[in-house]
Structure formats: C-alpha cells, structure tokens
XYZ file of C-alpha atoms in Angstrom:
660
model
C -11.201 -46.403 1.458
C -11.302 -46.030 -2.319
C -7.597 -46.810 -2.579
C -8.109 -50.090 -0.676
C -11.122 -51.205 -2.736
C -10.512 -51.279 -6.528
C -14.247 -51.576 -7.301
C -15.121 -48.510 -5.254
C -12.214 -46.614 -6.760
C -13.454 -47.505 -10.260
C -16.994 -46.455 -9.320
C -15.697 -43.134 -7.985
C -13.795 -42.529 -11.209
C -16.896 -43.235 -13.282
C -18.948 -40.811 -11.176
C -16.287 -38.132 -11.381
C -16.171 -38.399 -15.169
C -19.750 -37.155 -15.214
C -19.033 -34.185 -12.952
C -18.156 -30.703 -14.200
C -14.664 -29.368 -13.430
C -13.641 -25.812 -12.680
C -10.239 -24.198 -12.362
C -9.414 -21.737 -9.603
C -7.130 -20.797 -6.739
C -7.341 -22.354 -3.295
C -7.981 -19.997 -0.382
C -7.428 -21.564 3.038
C -9.067 -20.521 6.313
C -7.988 -20.950 9.921
C -10.870 -23.386 10.539
C -9.613 -26.140 8.228
C -11.967 -25.625 5.306
C -11.251 -23.514 2.249
C -12.634 -22.060 -0.940
C -11.918 -22.393 -4.640
C -11.868 -18.847 -6.025
C -12.940 -19.362 -9.638
C -13.285 -15.668 -10.438
C -14.161 -12.409 -8.680
C -17.750 -13.535 -8.113
C -17.596 -17.335 -7.914
C -16.319 -19.065 -4.771
C -16.842 -22.793 -4.100
C -16.590 -24.435 -0.671
C -13.778 -26.964 -0.092
C -14.503 -29.253 2.911
C -11.669 -29.980 5.401
C -10.933 -33.536 4.117
C -10.330 -32.200 0.587
C -8.134 -29.352 1.914
C -5.608 -31.938 3.111
C -4.598 -32.459 -0.533
C -3.839 -28.789 -1.284
C -2.107 -25.720 0.079
C -3.292 -22.149 0.225
C -2.588 -20.494 -3.126
C -2.476 -23.693 -5.200
C -4.105 -23.334 -8.604
C -6.115 -26.481 -9.302
C -8.833 -28.085 -11.352
C -11.575 -29.434 -9.133
C -14.660 -31.594 -9.492
C -17.833 -29.740 -8.567
C -20.598 -31.653 -6.830
C -23.472 -31.052 -4.446
C -23.073 -32.331 -0.898
C -25.699 -31.700 1.787
C -27.446 -29.160 -0.436
C -24.220 -27.221 -0.908
C -22.039 -26.959 -3.994
C -18.500 -28.061 -3.098
C -15.206 -28.444 -4.932
C -12.897 -31.451 -4.721
C -9.396 -30.595 -6.001
C -8.244 -33.141 -8.572
C -5.462 -31.752 -10.773
C -2.626 -29.425 -9.782
C -2.229 -26.630 -12.337
C 0.375 -24.615 -10.427
C 1.692 -25.142 -6.908
C 1.789 -22.122 -4.617
C 4.985 -23.364 -3.011
C 8.229 -24.014 -4.790
C 11.186 -22.474 -3.017
C 10.025 -21.014 0.300
C 11.108 -19.830 3.734
C 10.031 -21.715 6.839
C 10.767 -22.591 10.442
C 11.962 -25.921 11.754
C 9.525 -27.953 13.836
C 10.449 -31.299 15.313
C 7.469 -33.681 15.605
C 8.152 -37.078 17.195
C 11.858 -36.638 16.402
C 11.079 -36.085 12.723
C 12.070 -32.975 10.836
C 9.221 -30.747 9.678
C 9.046 -27.225 8.286
C 6.232 -24.712 8.771
C 6.085 -22.318 5.781
C 6.427 -18.659 6.744
C 3.059 -17.717 5.286
C 0.007 -16.249 7.053
C -2.390 -18.861 5.567
C -0.154 -21.896 6.078
C -0.139 -23.169 9.641
C 0.539 -26.875 9.131
C 4.010 -28.365 9.275
C 5.292 -30.205 6.197
C 7.415 -33.339 6.464
C 10.973 -32.481 5.502
C 14.385 -33.872 4.764
C 17.709 -32.144 4.174
C 19.629 -32.100 0.956
C 22.970 -33.853 0.789
C 25.641 -32.012 2.754
C 23.265 -30.405 5.258
C 22.968 -32.262 8.563
C 19.668 -32.386 10.441
C 21.699 -32.240 13.657
C 22.405 -28.558 12.945
C 18.697 -27.671 12.842
C 16.961 -26.708 16.079
C 13.321 -25.946 16.859
C 12.343 -22.591 15.331
C 15.431 -22.171 13.130
C 14.851 -20.349 9.855
C 15.516 -22.359 6.683
C 15.136 -22.310 2.905
C 13.176 -25.272 1.569
C 11.565 -26.516 -1.643
C 8.389 -28.553 -2.094
C 9.254 -31.907 -3.680
C 6.049 -33.935 -3.179
C 2.377 -32.992 -3.578
C -0.718 -35.219 -3.111
C -2.252 -33.978 -6.363
C 0.825 -35.259 -8.183
C 0.153 -38.786 -7.002
C 2.267 -38.589 -3.849
C 1.029 -39.856 -0.490
C 1.666 -36.563 1.285
C 3.508 -33.279 1.162
C 7.269 -33.359 1.477
C 9.845 -30.579 1.302
C 13.626 -30.511 1.184
C 15.699 -28.098 3.270
C 18.555 -26.626 1.252
C 19.910 -23.948 3.594
C 19.816 -22.787 7.181
C 19.336 -19.013 7.272
C 19.808 -18.263 10.962
C 18.969 -19.397 14.498
C 15.502 -19.092 15.982
C 16.458 -16.330 18.429
C 18.782 -14.288 16.202
C 17.801 -10.609 16.410
C 19.089 -10.016 12.897
C 16.562 -12.545 11.555
C 14.268 -9.878 9.999
C 17.007 -8.919 7.555
C 18.520 -12.335 6.810
C 15.134 -14.064 6.478
C 13.688 -11.338 4.243
C 16.725 -11.301 1.964
C 16.585 -15.096 1.679
C 12.835 -14.967 1.007
C 13.344 -12.682 -1.985
C 16.547 -14.477 -3.034
C 18.617 -11.313 -2.556
C 22.292 -11.049 -1.545
C 23.018 -10.285 2.112
C 26.398 -8.634 1.624
C 28.170 -6.329 -0.801
C 30.289 -7.641 -3.709
C 33.853 -8.642 -2.854
C 36.446 -5.826 -3.015
C 39.437 -5.758 -5.332
C 43.079 -5.151 -4.478
C 43.369 -2.241 -6.922
C 41.073 -0.049 -9.011
C 43.025 1.409 -11.925
C 41.307 4.250 -13.787
C 40.288 3.054 -17.254
C 41.478 4.742 -20.416
C 38.229 5.665 -22.157
C 39.335 8.236 -24.694
C 37.859 11.073 -22.634
C 39.412 14.420 -21.737
C 38.567 15.313 -18.153
C 38.132 19.009 -17.462
C 39.565 20.272 -14.197
C 36.672 21.774 -12.245
C 38.223 21.330 -8.798
C 38.213 25.095 -8.182
C 34.427 25.383 -8.584
C 32.605 25.309 -5.222
C 30.566 22.150 -5.766
C 28.592 21.006 -2.721
C 26.873 17.752 -1.774
C 23.619 17.683 0.217
C 22.734 14.353 1.824
C 21.700 12.782 5.096
C 24.219 13.089 7.919
C 25.018 9.361 7.734
C 25.374 9.071 3.939
C 28.646 7.584 2.744
C 27.906 6.848 -0.928
C 27.534 10.455 -2.116
C 26.922 10.303 -5.849
C 25.918 13.872 -6.802
C 27.448 17.308 -6.330
C 25.908 20.616 -7.415
C 27.162 23.969 -8.679
C 24.927 26.774 -9.926
C 25.345 30.398 -10.847
C 22.739 33.058 -11.529
C 22.833 34.617 -14.989
C 22.789 38.438 -15.399
C 19.812 38.213 -17.777
C 17.887 36.041 -15.326
C 17.784 32.297 -14.869
C 20.628 29.998 -13.942
C 23.417 27.830 -15.298
C 23.551 24.530 -13.408
C 26.292 21.924 -13.415
C 25.463 18.542 -11.956
C 28.466 16.301 -11.247
C 27.805 12.590 -10.823
C 30.132 9.927 -9.426
C 31.748 7.863 -12.178
C 31.999 4.135 -11.352
C 32.226 3.279 -15.063
C 35.634 4.969 -14.951
C 36.711 1.874 -12.988
C 34.356 -0.832 -14.299
C 34.365 -1.817 -17.952
C 31.259 -3.273 -19.574
C 33.128 -6.578 -19.990
C 34.251 -6.688 -16.366
C 32.866 -9.501 -14.197
C 31.819 -6.844 -11.675
C 29.536 -5.301 -14.291
C 27.642 -8.599 -14.464
C 27.440 -8.617 -10.670
C 25.930 -5.122 -10.761
C 23.456 -6.225 -13.424
C 22.454 -9.278 -11.372
C 21.783 -7.009 -8.383
C 20.221 -4.131 -10.303
C 20.203 -1.678 -7.410
C 21.647 -1.083 -3.981
C 19.273 -2.707 -1.503
C 17.973 -0.233 1.075
C 16.403 -1.853 4.123
C 15.479 -0.261 7.452
C 18.692 0.030 9.434
C 21.116 -1.214 6.769
C 21.905 -1.312 3.067
C 23.595 -3.814 0.765
C 25.515 -1.929 -1.944
C 25.288 -2.833 -5.611
C 29.048 -2.208 -5.917
C 31.919 -2.999 -3.515
C 32.055 -0.521 -0.640
C 35.595 0.544 -1.486
C 34.069 1.933 -4.686
C 30.643 3.115 -3.515
C 31.729 4.579 -0.161
C 35.272 5.642 -1.049
C 36.750 5.951 -4.543
C 33.499 7.041 -6.199
C 31.926 8.878 -3.286
C 32.108 12.641 -3.826
C 33.511 13.341 -0.385
C 34.481 16.850 0.629
C 37.975 18.073 -0.251
C 38.841 14.954 -2.253
C 39.449 14.974 -6.009
C 37.113 12.607 -7.841
C 36.374 11.685 -11.475
C 32.841 12.648 -12.460
C 30.438 12.707 -15.373
C 28.949 16.178 -15.597
C 26.073 17.978 -17.266
C 25.806 21.747 -17.645
C 22.460 23.241 -18.685
C 20.637 26.560 -18.570
C 17.347 27.327 -16.852
C 15.237 30.349 -17.768
C 13.891 32.636 -15.050
C 10.512 30.882 -15.276
C 12.137 27.479 -14.655
C 12.179 26.225 -18.263
C 15.152 23.969 -19.022
C 16.851 25.087 -22.236
C 17.640 22.431 -24.820
C 21.380 23.118 -24.685
C 22.677 20.591 -22.179
C 26.333 19.613 -22.483
C 27.685 16.374 -21.051
C 31.413 16.013 -20.329
C 33.920 14.236 -18.112
C 35.700 16.128 -15.368
C 37.647 16.135 -12.152
C 35.712 17.773 -9.356
C 36.230 18.385 -5.664
C 33.329 18.965 -3.311
C 33.888 22.091 -1.226
C 31.167 21.263 1.266
C 29.560 18.072 2.589
C 26.188 19.476 3.655
C 23.243 17.885 5.455
C 19.545 18.258 4.551
C 18.317 19.547 7.897
C 21.176 21.991 8.414
C 20.760 23.498 4.943
C 16.982 23.713 5.414
C 17.426 25.432 8.794
C 19.867 27.917 7.253
C 17.492 28.739 4.378
C 14.521 29.118 6.729
C 16.245 30.911 9.646
C 19.261 32.613 8.094
C 21.705 33.921 10.685
C 19.449 32.627 13.457
C 20.142 29.025 12.429
C 22.516 27.062 14.635
C 24.520 25.824 11.639
C 26.196 28.335 9.343
C 28.081 27.693 6.064
C 31.852 27.427 6.368
C 32.522 30.014 3.664
C 30.851 32.752 1.665
C 31.157 30.564 -1.461
C 29.090 27.818 0.151
C 26.579 30.343 1.496
C 26.215 31.775 -2.007
C 25.742 28.296 -3.478
C 22.964 27.530 -0.996
C 21.219 30.806 -1.866
C 21.487 30.207 -5.633
C 20.413 26.567 -5.338
C 17.385 27.668 -3.337
C 16.334 30.156 -6.017
C 16.938 27.572 -8.761
C 14.756 25.021 -6.934
C 11.925 27.541 -6.446
C 11.940 28.285 -10.190
C 11.852 24.610 -11.110
C 9.141 23.799 -8.544
C 7.013 26.613 -9.948
C 7.538 25.345 -13.509
C 6.609 21.773 -12.626
C 3.559 22.872 -10.639
C 2.415 24.884 -13.659
C 3.397 22.643 -16.582
C 4.073 19.124 -15.263
C 3.182 17.091 -12.154
C 4.277 17.359 -8.548
C 3.130 15.281 -5.613
C 2.452 16.376 -2.046
C 5.461 15.939 0.210
C 5.190 12.924 2.481
C 7.604 12.227 5.325
C 10.165 9.455 5.343
C 10.153 7.145 8.365
C 13.527 6.058 9.686
C 14.173 3.208 12.148
C 16.783 3.757 14.830
C 18.387 0.492 15.925
C 20.589 -0.416 18.850
C 23.916 -2.156 18.356
C 22.239 -5.521 18.899
C 19.474 -4.747 16.379
C 16.633 -3.815 18.711
C 14.326 -1.057 17.470
C 14.855 1.999 19.668
C 12.652 4.517 17.880
C 11.124 5.569 14.586
C 11.983 9.062 13.381
C 9.840 11.109 11.026
C 11.969 12.939 8.463
C 9.983 15.646 6.729
C 10.886 16.534 3.165
C 12.140 20.077 3.478
C 13.518 22.673 1.096
C 17.013 21.114 0.962
C 15.474 17.797 -0.106
C 13.580 19.655 -2.814
C 16.796 21.333 -4.016
C 18.441 17.970 -4.622
C 15.243 16.492 -6.064
C 14.780 19.319 -8.568
C 18.462 19.183 -9.541
C 18.315 15.442 -10.221
C 15.019 15.627 -12.118
C 16.414 18.420 -14.290
C 19.608 16.485 -15.021
C 17.613 13.354 -15.892
C 15.396 15.315 -18.283
C 18.577 16.486 -20.034
C 19.895 12.918 -20.256
C 16.592 11.658 -21.643
C 16.650 14.274 -24.385
C 20.304 13.609 -25.219
C 19.926 9.810 -25.455
C 16.688 10.090 -27.436
C 18.174 12.489 -29.978
C 21.586 10.805 -30.299
C 20.746 7.087 -30.382
C 17.025 6.603 -29.878
C 17.729 4.115 -27.100
C 19.004 3.944 -23.531
C 17.461 3.095 -20.189
C 14.311 5.204 -19.847
C 11.821 5.484 -17.000
C 8.346 5.606 -18.509
C 4.724 5.761 -17.413
C 1.749 5.382 -19.756
C -0.819 7.308 -17.694
C -4.247 5.719 -17.415
C -4.886 2.273 -18.831
C -6.418 2.923 -22.232
C -9.373 0.606 -21.604
C -10.191 2.548 -18.410
C -10.270 6.068 -19.880
C -14.070 6.190 -20.141
C -14.351 5.118 -16.494
C -11.929 7.874 -15.495
C -13.898 10.503 -17.401
C -17.162 9.371 -15.823
C -15.671 9.461 -12.326
C -14.050 12.878 -12.781
C -17.284 14.404 -14.097
C -19.203 12.887 -11.191
C -16.969 14.991 -8.940
C -17.501 18.222 -10.900
C -14.268 17.967 -12.843
C -13.615 18.325 -16.562
C -12.093 15.516 -18.611
C -12.340 13.731 -21.934
C -10.706 10.544 -23.158
C -8.788 12.183 -25.988
C -7.170 14.743 -23.699
C -6.345 12.238 -20.941
C -4.471 10.112 -23.485
C -1.887 12.922 -23.783
C 0.816 13.913 -21.311
C -0.585 17.451 -21.207
C -4.130 16.307 -20.459
C -3.024 13.792 -17.846
C -0.848 16.439 -16.164
C -3.682 18.949 -16.114
C -5.914 16.418 -14.353
C -3.199 15.643 -11.805
C -2.766 19.353 -11.056
C -6.532 19.695 -10.547
C -6.500 16.731 -8.174
C -3.706 18.386 -6.178
C -5.905 21.455 -5.734
C -8.745 19.510 -4.093
C -9.260 19.565 -0.335
C -9.448 15.767 -0.136
C -7.388 12.950 -1.660
C -10.444 10.696 -2.048
C -10.796 11.084 -5.821
C -7.029 10.908 -6.294
C -6.936 7.577 -4.440
C -9.796 6.196 -6.504
C -8.239 7.207 -9.816
C -4.877 5.620 -9.022
C -6.336 2.153 -9.538
C -6.948 3.080 -13.193
C -3.317 4.060 -13.765
C -0.628 2.011 -15.472
C 2.530 1.004 -13.630
C 5.861 2.751 -14.084
C 8.174 0.838 -16.395
C 11.838 0.707 -17.357
C 12.381 0.422 -21.092
C 14.942 0.823 -23.866
C 12.989 3.201 -26.053
C 12.182 6.821 -25.195
C 8.571 7.344 -24.147
C 6.710 9.842 -21.960
C 6.523 9.659 -18.195
C 2.914 10.682 -17.608
C 3.135 10.448 -13.817
C 5.811 13.156 -13.840
C 4.252 15.084 -16.728
C 7.418 14.757 -18.840
C 7.930 13.787 -22.474
C 11.141 11.862 -21.719
C 13.092 10.835 -18.616
C 16.314 8.810 -18.233
C 18.146 8.524 -14.921
C 21.945 8.698 -14.791
C 22.387 10.444 -11.436
C 22.807 7.342 -9.201
C 25.271 5.010 -10.959
C 26.680 3.849 -7.623
C 23.209 2.542 -6.739
C 21.487 1.739 -10.061
C 22.767 -0.484 -12.852
C 20.575 1.256 -15.437
C 22.378 4.505 -14.649
C 25.710 2.800 -15.340
C 24.407 1.818 -18.789
C 23.338 5.397 -19.466
C 26.757 6.650 -18.323
C 28.449 4.546 -20.978
C 26.059 5.797 -23.655
C 26.580 9.418 -22.601
C 30.335 8.898 -22.755
C 29.934 7.615 -26.313
C 28.146 10.874 -27.139
C 30.947 12.875 -25.493
C 33.477 11.053 -27.683
C 31.469 12.056 -30.742
C 30.379 8.519 -31.619
C 27.273 8.211 -33.783
C 26.698 4.543 -33.000
C 26.665 2.606 -29.740
C 25.652 -0.768 -28.374
C 22.010 -0.808 -27.356
C 21.177 -2.297 -23.935
C 20.364 -6.007 -23.910
C 16.708 -6.701 -24.687
C 16.014 -8.115 -21.235
C 17.682 -5.429 -19.078
C 14.579 -3.273 -18.598
C 12.520 -6.254 -17.473
C 15.351 -7.409 -15.193
C 15.634 -3.997 -13.546
C 11.883 -3.770 -13.022
C 11.965 -7.198 -11.368
C 14.849 -6.186 -9.085
C 13.041 -2.994 -8.112
C 9.878 -4.909 -7.259
C 11.697 -7.419 -5.033
C 13.707 -4.704 -3.294
C 10.546 -2.770 -2.439
C 8.883 -5.926 -1.147
C 11.937 -6.703 0.978
C 11.984 -3.176 2.400
C 8.294 -3.484 3.295
C 8.741 -6.942 4.843
C 11.583 -5.864 7.126
C 9.679 -2.726 8.128
C 6.581 -4.780 8.987
C 8.705 -7.045 11.179
C 10.284 -4.103 13.009
C 6.950 -2.327 13.453
C 5.470 -5.356 15.201
C 8.511 -5.527 17.477
C 8.316 -1.861 18.435
C 4.547 -1.467 18.741
C 3.709 -4.644 20.660
C 3.563 -2.794 24.040
C 1.086 -0.298 22.555
C -1.698 -2.895 22.538
C -1.897 -2.809 26.306
C -1.066 0.908 26.498
C -3.949 1.725 24.111
C -1.935 4.568 22.602
C -3.996 6.661 20.207
C -2.747 7.283 16.677
C -3.922 9.252 13.673
C -4.383 6.904 10.717
C -4.949 7.607 7.024
C -7.017 5.195 4.931
C -5.184 4.084 1.796
C -7.164 0.995 0.770
C -10.608 -0.461 1.324
C -11.676 -4.019 0.526
C -14.656 -6.116 1.446
C -13.021 -7.247 4.702
C -12.168 -3.798 6.040
C -9.758 -0.866 5.709
C -5.985 -0.620 5.365
C -4.510 2.413 7.065
C -1.131 4.004 7.779
C -0.324 5.397 11.215
C 0.909 8.925 10.511
C 3.036 9.151 13.666
C 5.362 6.342 12.573
C 4.342 5.087 9.110
C 3.200 1.654 10.291
C 0.574 -0.058 8.097
C -2.395 -1.598 9.893
C -5.626 -3.366 9.016
C -9.008 -2.494 10.492
C -11.435 -5.409 9.973
C -15.067 -4.456 9.547
C -15.920 -6.429 12.712
C -13.888 -3.912 14.756
C -15.695 -0.979 13.187
C -19.098 -2.347 14.162
C -19.955 -5.853 15.350
C -23.161 -6.189 13.309
C -22.037 -7.204 9.818
C -25.497 -6.615 8.351
C -25.126 -2.883 9.035
C -21.708 -2.352 7.394
C -20.538 -2.501 3.784
C -16.922 -2.049 2.692
C -16.896 -1.261 -1.023
C -13.605 -1.513 -2.922
C -15.146 -0.043 -6.092
C -16.293 3.194 -4.460
C -13.581 3.274 -1.815
C -16.114 3.767 0.969
C -17.291 2.183 4.206
C -20.985 2.646 4.882
C -22.897 1.957 8.080
C -26.675 1.884 7.839
C -26.244 3.145 4.238
C -24.386 6.261 5.428
C -20.783 6.809 4.272
C -18.682 6.865 7.441
C -15.209 6.415 5.967
C -13.621 6.830 2.547
C -10.186 6.659 0.934
C -7.887 9.429 2.135
C -9.825 10.040 5.359
C -8.001 10.347 8.664
C -9.315 8.792 11.850
C -8.145 8.102 15.377
C -7.276 4.477 16.145
C -5.701 2.264 18.769
C -3.796 -0.963 18.147
C -6.058 -3.922 18.905
C -3.614 -6.748 18.211
C -0.087 -7.493 17.022
C 0.186 -10.737 15.050
C 3.864 -11.586 15.355
C 3.753 -14.741 13.218
C 2.412 -12.773 10.240
C 4.143 -9.474 11.168
C 0.855 -7.579 10.930
C -0.953 -4.970 12.984
C -4.686 -4.914 13.657
C -6.183 -1.561 14.619
C -9.634 -0.344 15.575
C -11.258 3.099 15.510
C -11.713 4.922 18.798
C -15.101 6.041 17.492
C -17.727 3.547 18.650
C -20.680 2.678 16.415
C -23.749 1.424 18.249
C -27.237 0.320 17.311
C -29.758 3.098 16.632
C -31.984 3.858 19.596
C -35.037 2.350 17.896
C -33.209 -0.931 17.346
C -31.992 -1.003 20.952
C -35.513 -0.536 22.298
C -36.763 -3.337 20.128
C-alpha cells in the first residue's frame, strides 16, 4: 500500500524517523512470527508480515514501535545476512524452481535460478543442491532469490549424508590425486637401520594408514628407554611441492562415520608411508628415557631411520592378552612381540601414574562406531571401550609429543604447538567462588598456573559426580593451535607439539621438517606462516562439525523404529538451557533433546537454569548436569536430523493440587 501511494510512503518515512532503532538477530518460529534478540535479556516480537522480509539468523536494525499494547520490531536494515552459500533441496512450485534451505528454522522455499552451465532439467524434486542468496528484501529487492551453483546428489541417494555434509562445510569428498612415482627426497639425512628391532604397531583391525610404531626396553636401573617411530611423508613431499599446498588446504584427514577422506593420496597414506608389518619404511624417530616413576628425562634424541614393523597388532587382541594372559584367544606370534607387549604395558602404567599425580587425565569414555552395509544402510552401532592397549598408544604418543615440544621450543622457539590457557582470566573469581561453594579449595593466583589448574582437575576427577566438572567447563578457554610454545593447561603440560600423525595432520608435517632441521644441526629454520595455526583450527572445527552432522543423520535413520518400540535407554545430561536438557544415550552415543514440556506439562512448575546447570520442579532440584536418567525416544525429526527424548519418570501434580 505504501509503495503504491507516495504520500503514505512519505508519511511512513517521517513517522519512522521518530522511532528508536535497535540491532539484533532474527529468531524465527514455526508459527510465522519471530523475535529480535537484542541481547541475552531483551527480545522483541516480530509480527508475521514483517517476518516475510527476513530469514532466521539475519542480523538487522529494526524500528521499535508499540502495536496493540505490545512492543514490536520492524526490520529495516540488513546488517548481516544469515544465508550466503547454503545447502538446500529442490522444490518445484507451479513449474518454477525453488530451493528450501536445509536449516531447522527455515521452512519456506526460496525462488531460485541456476547459474550458467547448469540446466534446470537436471534438477528433480528433493535433489540436494548448493545455492547462494542473491536477493534480499531488506536490500531493496522485491523478494528473496537464490542461485543454484551445484547439484550434490539425488533425492533418494543413500550416500547423501556424507556428500551433503561435506558440501555443507565446503570439504573435499575424495582424496588427493595419486602420482605415477614417489621418489625419496635427498634431505641431507643419514637414516639409521633399525629394521632388526622388534617394533610393533597397535591399531584398529581395519586401520590402513598406520603412522606410529613402538619399541621399548626396560633399563636395569629401573625405568625404560622408548623409541617411537613415525611415518615420514615429508621424505616424499617437499615444502615447495604442490601436494604440500593441498595438504595445507585440507589440514587433516577427514574422519566421518563409515568412511574417511585422507589428507594425502592413498598410495602414500595407506601404502608407502604406512608402517605395515614386515615392510621396510622410512621413519622419523625419537628415543627418550623414562624414570621408574614415569618422569620423562630431558634427553630425547630425534633421528631418521629405516624401520620394519615386526607385528601389526590390534587394540582388543592386545588388551585381551594383557588381561587374560595365556587364557586369551589371541597370542603373540613370537617371544619378542610378547616381551614388547609386556614392556609397553609397564611403561604405560608408569606414565599413567605420573600423569594422574602431576598432570591431568580424563575418565575413559567409549568410542561409538557405525557399521554400514554395502549400500550405506546403518546396520548397528558398536561401543568400543578404551582399554589398556589404547592407553599404551595414547601414553606413547603423548610422551613423544612432549619431547617434540621441548625440542622445538629450545631449538627455535617456534613450531606448531597445541596450547590451552586454562580458565578465562576474567572468570577466575567465579571459578573460585563455585569451587568453594562445593567444599573445594582454590584461589585465583594458583588457578592461573598450570600446576594449580592441574591440581583442581585432579580434585574434580576424585569426586563422585561430574556436576561441578560440567559447570566449570563453561569457564574454560578453548584449545588453540599456535606458533609459539605455551602451556597446555587441559593436559597439565608446560609444552606440547604433535608430530606423531603426519599422514593425517598438516601441522605434524611442518613439525617434521623443523625436527629434521634440528637433526641436520641447523640453528635457523623457516617459521610456519603466520596464518597456519588459525587455518588448522578452522579445519579442525569444520571437520568436527561434519563428523557430528553425519552421525546425527545416521542416528535418526537407525533409531526411527525405536519411537514405536519405546526402547528404554540410559542417558547422561551434558547441557541444560531454558528450553530443556541435552543428553547422550550411553548405549549408542546418540545426542537427544528433552524439552521441559516432556518432563512435566505444567510450565509454571519447572525451571531449567543454564547458570546452575539444574532442572527444578516445584523448587526441588530433580536433574543436574552429569546425572543419568532413563529415557525413551519420543520423536525422530528427520528433516532436522534430531532426536527428542522424554524421561520414563513421570512427574504429576501434588495431591493437594489435584484435589483442588
């Protein structure tokens, strides 16, 4: 109406100029209206007609006025669009191409066209596509419009969870191209021949890219001498090689449920560099001594070598052998391998004891593994417990990475370091107050040190409940990847630099080259590019999100029949917000949401408090972070790949209220 009548449009503009404006983010609802979230405490109503000009997640400036005794927001200026490049599904409406964004809060189809070279005839109802928003009403356009740039896969393709997720996060869906030949580079290094030493690898049965082999011997005076041999892809890839840039662009091997996409070509990662049994391989090695109490001596030596694994061992078989001895079904092939398993076990126990006493360890949690059929249906989810063989490899790698961190810090003062700053400095007083409220001891000065932080973590591990631990985690900083040596508070270590997975991590390839410079006796080296740490952190974030997204998709596929079956699960609460509780089903690892309305249907009786991590009913704490409860699956939302659960415990009105 205002557009058709210039006088009314002018009058509207004059009125609007007198109105206050506020900036915030648009939150859509399923009922057509929305809210402008100005800050944590201010939320303004957006009526349905105004919502037609915005999308969920848009950041806008809006006029604020009173309509029908209610303060409302009318979006006026787009600050930042929530959609740019996005994933969606094709929807044909009156023979016109539309795309519905693959987003839980975006249900409406957007008018679409295809970019040059992509025919609309190839797009069918429900097909998955990549699109970009090119028109927005708050930019003066008549309506929303997007442009389809790529078809991902067909609507009914069972491999869609992987292809769609990889496209969503702009990740590659296949390994780098192979080369015809991989000549070994001349790097000015003398390789020691260690092929006679009985190195062993311990991995999952299905592992092909084996990047670490172990050899240890007990010392007569007590303690151990450990040699860790690591696959050496930088023996084939120079820093100036185009493949090095490919590895940098990828950052890591992508591990998704049911499949992985290697950082390097498979003929390198799964063959030439893989430390397969009985095959001679180039390796970068570190030998270091461990005292009887588990202390790592500061005498680590790095060197290049040829090694040959004498045994390709599996986690479960090694764990069974350690736990059951001669009663185990699997037995080592030779006395040398049996002796290595025994010595590695004793080494790991010493290191575990040292870290539990002086650093930080975390309770073992199982890994959940999807089993897929040949046509990509989910058959089952297996729970893989972390057993003693897993701990052997873990302690070996942590020890080797401590040695690398020390060596790079002392030699150059730079490298690729994994760091963690502990608690956010501005939150230390809150941490102290919370710890003391739970009968613990803490002070800000101590918690600002690695030793003080580690002591608190060890105390938390001793508690019967993880409630306080869960609450304190929200005050912690995030792990980072940086160029300069700095402590890793979360591990309780003064320095930490990984080099033990160069097949899978680009940062480890960088550290390999720096360690080789040290081996050659060089006193200067090229520091990593300023942006590498930030790039690697970004890759890691997107890979974890992709892994979660695929898992969510597969969980909804597998667990859909359990809604009708009403199968009971044990769930652990890991987050509480004002809408309800987020839990993890311990039998299979699936995340689920329990809305407060499914805990009790009277919202005046329930309060879900994010700050305290509690759910109270009638002012009594019924649930808190870390608690376990029995649940059933109430609903599977396939479009959003989410699971809704509800407790089996029923909360009813008090007897007095019922009689009233």
